[in-house]
Amino acid sequence: MVIENSSDLIRQWQAVVLADGQSAAEAELINGNALVISGGGIALFSKPGDCVNPLSGGLIRHASFPDHISPPVAPFIDRHRAGFVGLTGGLALLIGLNDLRMYASANDALRNRDMLLELSLAPN
């Protein structure tokens, strides 16, 4: 019997519309939290669905994109594998067990060079 294991840190993702009308991508992480990527930044929520319900109180933390970069556009997530997430427009995320780091390209992410943004994934 072959057991299929995956090293993906994202279980699944879907396009969502936030309460303010913005389009976003909501990615469910293997720990049950939700990572939400929009044109304004990246946010960590307690669970999937919290980002579309302003009364959920599920926002853990948020980081805005730096002013000098072009933010990704819908559908936001281009590809993902293990802890790597390629965003539309070429940006790249590396998701670790404790944090998320954003780079200008997959090449920069691979070399851990010129990090643009960091977001802690630790619970409150």
JSON list of N, CA and C in Angstrom, two decimals, residues 65-103:
[
{"chain": "A", "resi": 65, "resn": "PHE", "atom": "N", "xyz": [1.58, 45.75, 1.59]},
{"chain": "A", "resi": 65, "resn": "PHE", "atom": "CA", "xyz": [2.68, 45.66, 0.64]},
{"chain": "A", "resi": 65, "resn": "PHE", "atom": "C", "xyz": [3.48, 46.94, 0.67]},
{"chain": "A", "resi": 66, "resn": "PRO", "atom": "N", "xyz": [4.80, 46.85, 0.52]},
{"chain": "A", "resi": 66, "resn": "PRO", "atom": "CA", "xyz": [5.62, 48.06, 0.45]},
{"chain": "A", "resi": 66, "resn": "PRO", "atom": "C", "xyz": [5.19, 48.92, -0.75]},
{"chain": "A", "resi": 67, "resn": "ASP", "atom": "N", "xyz": [5.32, 50.24, -0.59]},
{"chain": "A", "resi": 67, "resn": "ASP", "atom": "CA", "xyz": [4.88, 51.18, -1.64]},
{"chain": "A", "resi": 67, "resn": "ASP", "atom": "C", "xyz": [5.62, 51.03, -2.95]},
{"chain": "A", "resi": 68, "resn": "HIS", "atom": "N", "xyz": [6.87, 50.56, -2.90]},
{"chain": "A", "resi": 68, "resn": "HIS", "atom": "CA", "xyz": [7.69, 50.52, -4.12]},
{"chain": "A", "resi": 68, "resn": "HIS", "atom": "C", "xyz": [7.49, 49.28, -4.99]},
{"chain": "A", "resi": 69, "resn": "ILE", "atom": "N", "xyz": [6.56, 48.40, -4.63]},
{"chain": "A", "resi": 69, "resn": "ILE", "atom": "CA", "xyz": [6.32, 47.22, -5.45]},
{"chain": "A", "resi": 69, "resn": "ILE", "atom": "C", "xyz": [4.94, 47.27, -6.08]},
{"chain": "A", "resi": 70, "resn": "SER", "atom": "N", "xyz": [4.78, 46.55, -7.18]},
{"chain": "A", "resi": 70, "resn": "SER", "atom": "CA", "xyz": [3.47, 46.39, -7.80]},
{"chain": "A", "resi": 70, "resn": "SER", "atom": "C", "xyz": [2.79, 45.20, -7.14]},
{"chain": "A", "resi": 71, "resn": "PRO", "atom": "N", "xyz": [1.66, 45.42, -6.48]},
{"chain": "A", "resi": 71, "resn": "PRO", "atom": "CA", "xyz": [1.00, 44.30, -5.79]},
{"chain": "A", "resi": 71, "resn": "PRO", "atom": "C", "xyz": [0.42, 43.31, -6.80]},
{"chain": "A", "resi": 72, "resn": "PRO", "atom": "N", "xyz": [0.22, 42.08, -6.36]},
{"chain": "A", "resi": 72, "resn": "PRO", "atom": "CA", "xyz": [-0.39, 41.09, -7.25]},
{"chain": "A", "resi": 72, "resn": "PRO", "atom": "C", "xyz": [-1.84, 41.45, -7.55]},
{"chain": "A", "resi": 73, "resn": "VAL", "atom": "N", "xyz": [-2.36, 40.89, -8.62]},
{"chain": "A", "resi": 73, "resn": "VAL", "atom": "CA", "xyz": [-3.76, 41.10, -9.01]},
{"chain": "A", "resi": 73, "resn": "VAL", "atom": "C", "xyz": [-4.47, 39.76, -9.06]},
{"chain": "A", "resi": 74, "resn": "ALA", "atom": "N", "xyz": [-5.78, 39.80, -9.11]},
{"chain": "A", "resi": 74, "resn": "ALA", "atom": "CA", "xyz": [-6.57, 38.57, -9.14]},
{"chain": "A", "resi": 74, "resn": "ALA", "atom": "C", "xyz": [-6.09, 37.68, -10.28]},
{"chain": "A", "resi": 75, "resn": "PRO", "atom": "N", "xyz": [-5.93, 36.40, -10.05]},
{"chain": "A", "resi": 75, "resn": "PRO", "atom": "CA", "xyz": [-6.37, 35.60, -8.92]},
{"chain": "A", "resi": 75, "resn": "PRO", "atom": "C", "xyz": [-5.37, 35.55, -7.76]},
{"chain": "A", "resi": 76, "resn": "PHE", "atom": "N", "xyz": [-4.31, 36.37, -7.79]},
{"chain": "A", "resi": 76, "resn": "PHE", "atom": "CA", "xyz": [-3.31, 36.53, -6.74]},
{"chain": "A", "resi": 76, "resn": "PHE", "atom": "C", "xyz": [-2.35, 35.35, -6.63]},
{"chain": "A", "resi": 77, "resn": "ILE", "atom": "N", "xyz": [-2.84, 34.13, -6.50]},
{"chain": "A", "resi": 77, "resn": "ILE", "atom": "CA", "xyz": [-1.96, 32.96, -6.40]},
{"chain": "A", "resi": 77, "resn": "ILE", "atom": "C", "xyz": [-1.82, 32.33, -7.77]},
{"chain": "A", "resi": 78, "resn": "ASP", "atom": "N", "xyz": [-0.58, 32.24, -8.22]},
{"chain": "A", "resi": 78, "resn": "ASP", "atom": "CA", "xyz": [-0.28, 31.65, -9.54]},
{"chain": "A", "resi": 78, "resn": "ASP", "atom": "C", "xyz": [-0.01, 30.16, -9.40]},
{"chain": "A", "resi": 79, "resn": "ARG", "atom": "N", "xyz": [0.76, 29.80, -8.36]},
{"chain": "A", "resi": 79, "resn": "ARG", "atom": "CA", "xyz": [1.10, 28.40, -8.11]},
{"chain": "A", "resi": 79, "resn": "ARG", "atom": "C", "xyz": [1.59, 28.26, -6.68]},
{"chain": "A", "resi": 80, "resn": "HIS", "atom": "N", "xyz": [1.53, 27.03, -6.16]},
{"chain": "A", "resi": 80, "resn": "HIS", "atom": "CA", "xyz": [2.09, 26.77, -4.83]},
{"chain": "A", "resi": 80, "resn": "HIS", "atom": "C", "xyz": [2.54, 25.32, -4.73]},
{"chain": "A", "resi": 81, "resn": "ARG", "atom": "N", "xyz": [3.59, 25.15, -3.97]},
{"chain": "A", "resi": 81, "resn": "ARG", "atom": "CA", "xyz": [4.13, 23.81, -3.73]},
{"chain": "A", "resi": 81, "resn": "ARG", "atom": "C", "xyz": [4.97, 23.87, -2.48]},
{"chain": "A", "resi": 82, "resn": "ALA", "atom": "N", "xyz": [4.75, 22.93, -1.58]},
{"chain": "A", "resi": 82, "resn": "ALA", "atom": "CA", "xyz": [5.44, 22.91, -0.28]},
{"chain": "A", "resi": 82, "resn": "ALA", "atom": "C", "xyz": [5.21, 24.26, 0.39]},
{"chain": "A", "resi": 83, "resn": "GLY", "atom": "N", "xyz": [6.26, 25.01, 0.72]},
{"chain": "A", "resi": 83, "resn": "GLY", "atom": "CA", "xyz": [6.11, 26.32, 1.35]},
{"chain": "A", "resi": 83, "resn": "GLY", "atom": "C", "xyz": [6.30, 27.48, 0.40]},
{"chain": "A", "resi": 84, "resn": "PHE", "atom": "N", "xyz": [6.37, 27.19, -0.91]},
{"chain": "A", "resi": 84, "resn": "PHE", "atom": "CA", "xyz": [6.55, 28.24, -1.90]},
{"chain": "A", "resi": 84, "resn": "PHE", "atom": "C", "xyz": [5.21, 28.62, -2.51]},
{"chain": "A", "resi": 85, "resn": "VAL", "atom": "N", "xyz": [4.98, 29.93, -2.65]},
{"chain": "A", "resi": 85, "resn": "VAL", "atom": "CA", "xyz": [3.77, 30.43, -3.31]},
{"chain": "A", "resi": 85, "resn": "VAL", "atom": "C", "xyz": [4.20, 31.47, -4.32]},
{"chain": "A", "resi": 86, "resn": "GLY", "atom": "N", "xyz": [3.91, 31.23, -5.59]},
{"chain": "A", "resi": 86, "resn": "GLY", "atom": "CA", "xyz": [4.17, 32.21, -6.63]},
{"chain": "A", "resi": 86, "resn": "GLY", "atom": "C", "xyz": [2.93, 33.07, -6.81]},
{"chain": "A", "resi": 87, "resn": "LEU", "atom": "N", "xyz": [3.10, 34.37, -6.71]},
{"chain": "A", "resi": 87, "resn": "LEU", "atom": "CA", "xyz": [1.98, 35.29, -6.86]},
{"chain": "A", "resi": 87, "resn": "LEU", "atom": "C", "xyz": [1.96, 35.85, -8.27]},
{"chain": "A", "resi": 88, "resn": "THR", "atom": "N", "xyz": [0.81, 36.32, -8.71]},
{"chain": "A", "resi": 88, "resn": "THR", "atom": "CA", "xyz": [0.71, 36.94, -10.03]},
{"chain": "A", "resi": 88, "resn": "THR", "atom": "C", "xyz": [1.61, 38.17, -10.04]},
{"chain": "A", "resi": 89, "resn": "GLY", "atom": "N", "xyz": [2.23, 38.42, -11.17]},
{"chain": "A", "resi": 89, "resn": "GLY", "atom": "CA", "xyz": [3.15, 39.55, -11.28]},
{"chain": "A", "resi": 89, "resn": "GLY", "atom": "C", "xyz": [4.58, 39.21, -10.90]},
{"chain": "A", "resi": 90, "resn": "GLY", "atom": "N", "xyz": [4.83, 37.98, -10.45]},
{"chain": "A", "resi": 90, "resn": "GLY", "atom": "CA", "xyz": [6.19, 37.54, -10.18]},
{"chain": "A", "resi": 90, "resn": "GLY", "atom": "C", "xyz": [6.62, 37.52, -8.73]},
{"chain": "A", "resi": 91, "resn": "LEU", "atom": "N", "xyz": [5.88, 38.13, -7.83]},
{"chain": "A", "resi": 91, "resn": "LEU", "atom": "CA", "xyz": [6.25, 38.09, -6.41]},
{"chain": "A", "resi": 91, "resn": "LEU", "atom": "C", "xyz": [6.22, 36.65, -5.92]},
{"chain": "A", "resi": 92, "resn": "ALA", "atom": "N", "xyz": [6.99, 36.37, -4.87]},
{"chain": "A", "resi": 92, "resn": "ALA", "atom": "CA", "xyz": [7.05, 35.01, -4.33]},
{"chain": "A", "resi": 92, "resn": "ALA", "atom": "C", "xyz": [6.97, 35.05, -2.81]},
{"chain": "A", "resi": 93, "resn": "LEU", "atom": "N", "xyz": [6.26, 34.07, -2.24]},
{"chain": "A", "resi": 93, "resn": "LEU", "atom": "CA", "xyz": [6.17, 33.92, -0.80]},
{"chain": "A", "resi": 93, "resn": "LEU", "atom": "C", "xyz": [6.85, 32.63, -0.39]},
{"chain": "A", "resi": 94, "resn": "LEU", "atom": "N", "xyz": [7.54, 32.66, 0.73]},
{"chain": "A", "resi": 94, "resn": "LEU", "atom": "CA", "xyz": [8.03, 31.45, 1.37]},
{"chain": "A", "resi": 94, "resn": "LEU", "atom": "C", "xyz": [7.32, 31.34, 2.71]},
{"chain": "A", "resi": 95, "resn": "ILE", "atom": "N", "xyz": [6.57, 30.26, 2.88]},
{"chain": "A", "resi": 95, "resn": "ILE", "atom": "CA", "xyz": [5.84, 30.04, 4.12]},
{"chain": "A", "resi": 95, "resn": "ILE", "atom": "C", "xyz": [6.63, 29.02, 4.94]},
{"chain": "A", "resi": 96, "resn": "GLY", "atom": "N", "xyz": [6.98, 29.42, 6.13]},
{"chain": "A", "resi": 96, "resn": "GLY", "atom": "CA", "xyz": [7.65, 28.51, 7.07]},
{"chain": "A", "resi": 96, "resn": "GLY", "atom": "C", "xyz": [6.68, 28.14, 8.17]},
{"chain": "A", "resi": 97, "resn": "LEU", "atom": "N", "xyz": [7.17, 27.47, 9.17]},
{"chain": "A", "resi": 97, "resn": "LEU", "atom": "CA", "xyz": [6.30, 27.08, 10.28]},
{"chain": "A", "resi": 97, "resn": "LEU", "atom": "C", "xyz": [5.94, 28.27, 11.15]},
{"chain": "A", "resi": 98, "resn": "ASN", "atom": "N", "xyz": [6.82, 29.28, 11.21]},
{"chain": "A", "resi": 98, "resn": "ASN", "atom": "CA", "xyz": [6.60, 30.41, 12.11]},
{"chain": "A", "resi": 98, "resn": "ASN", "atom": "C", "xyz": [6.37, 31.74, 11.42]},
{"chain": "A", "resi": 99, "resn": "ASP", "atom": "N", "xyz": [6.70, 31.83, 10.14]},
{"chain": "A", "resi": 99, "resn": "ASP", "atom": "CA", "xyz": [6.54, 33.10, 9.47]},
{"chain": "A", "resi": 99, "resn": "ASP", "atom": "C", "xyz": [6.38, 32.94, 7.97]},
{"chain": "A", "resi": 100, "resn": "LEU", "atom": "N", "xyz": [6.02, 34.05, 7.34]},
{"chain": "A", "resi": 100, "resn": "LEU", "atom": "CA", "xyz": [5.87, 34.13, 5.90]},
{"chain": "A", "resi": 100, "resn": "LEU", "atom": "C", "xyz": [6.78, 35.27, 5.45]},
{"chain": "A", "resi": 101, "resn": "ARG", "atom": "N", "xyz": [7.50, 35.05, 4.36]},
{"chain": "A", "resi": 101, "resn": "ARG", "atom": "CA", "xyz": [8.39, 36.08, 3.81]},
{"chain": "A", "resi": 101, "resn": "ARG", "atom": "C", "xyz": [8.08, 36.29, 2.35]},
{"chain": "A", "resi": 102, "resn": "MET", "atom": "N", "xyz": [8.08, 37.55, 1.92]},
{"chain": "A", "resi": 102, "resn": "MET", "atom": "CA", "xyz": [7.79, 37.88, 0.54]},
{"chain": "A", "resi": 102, "resn": "MET", "atom": "C", "xyz": [9.05, 38.42, -0.13]},
{"chain": "A", "resi": 103, "resn": "TYR", "atom": "N", "xyz": [9.24, 37.99, -1.39]},
{"chain": "A", "resi": 103, "resn": "TYR", "atom": "CA", "xyz": [10.39, 38.39, -2.20]},
{"chain": "A", "resi": 103, "resn": "TYR", "atom": "C", "xyz": [9.89, 38.87, -3.56]}
]
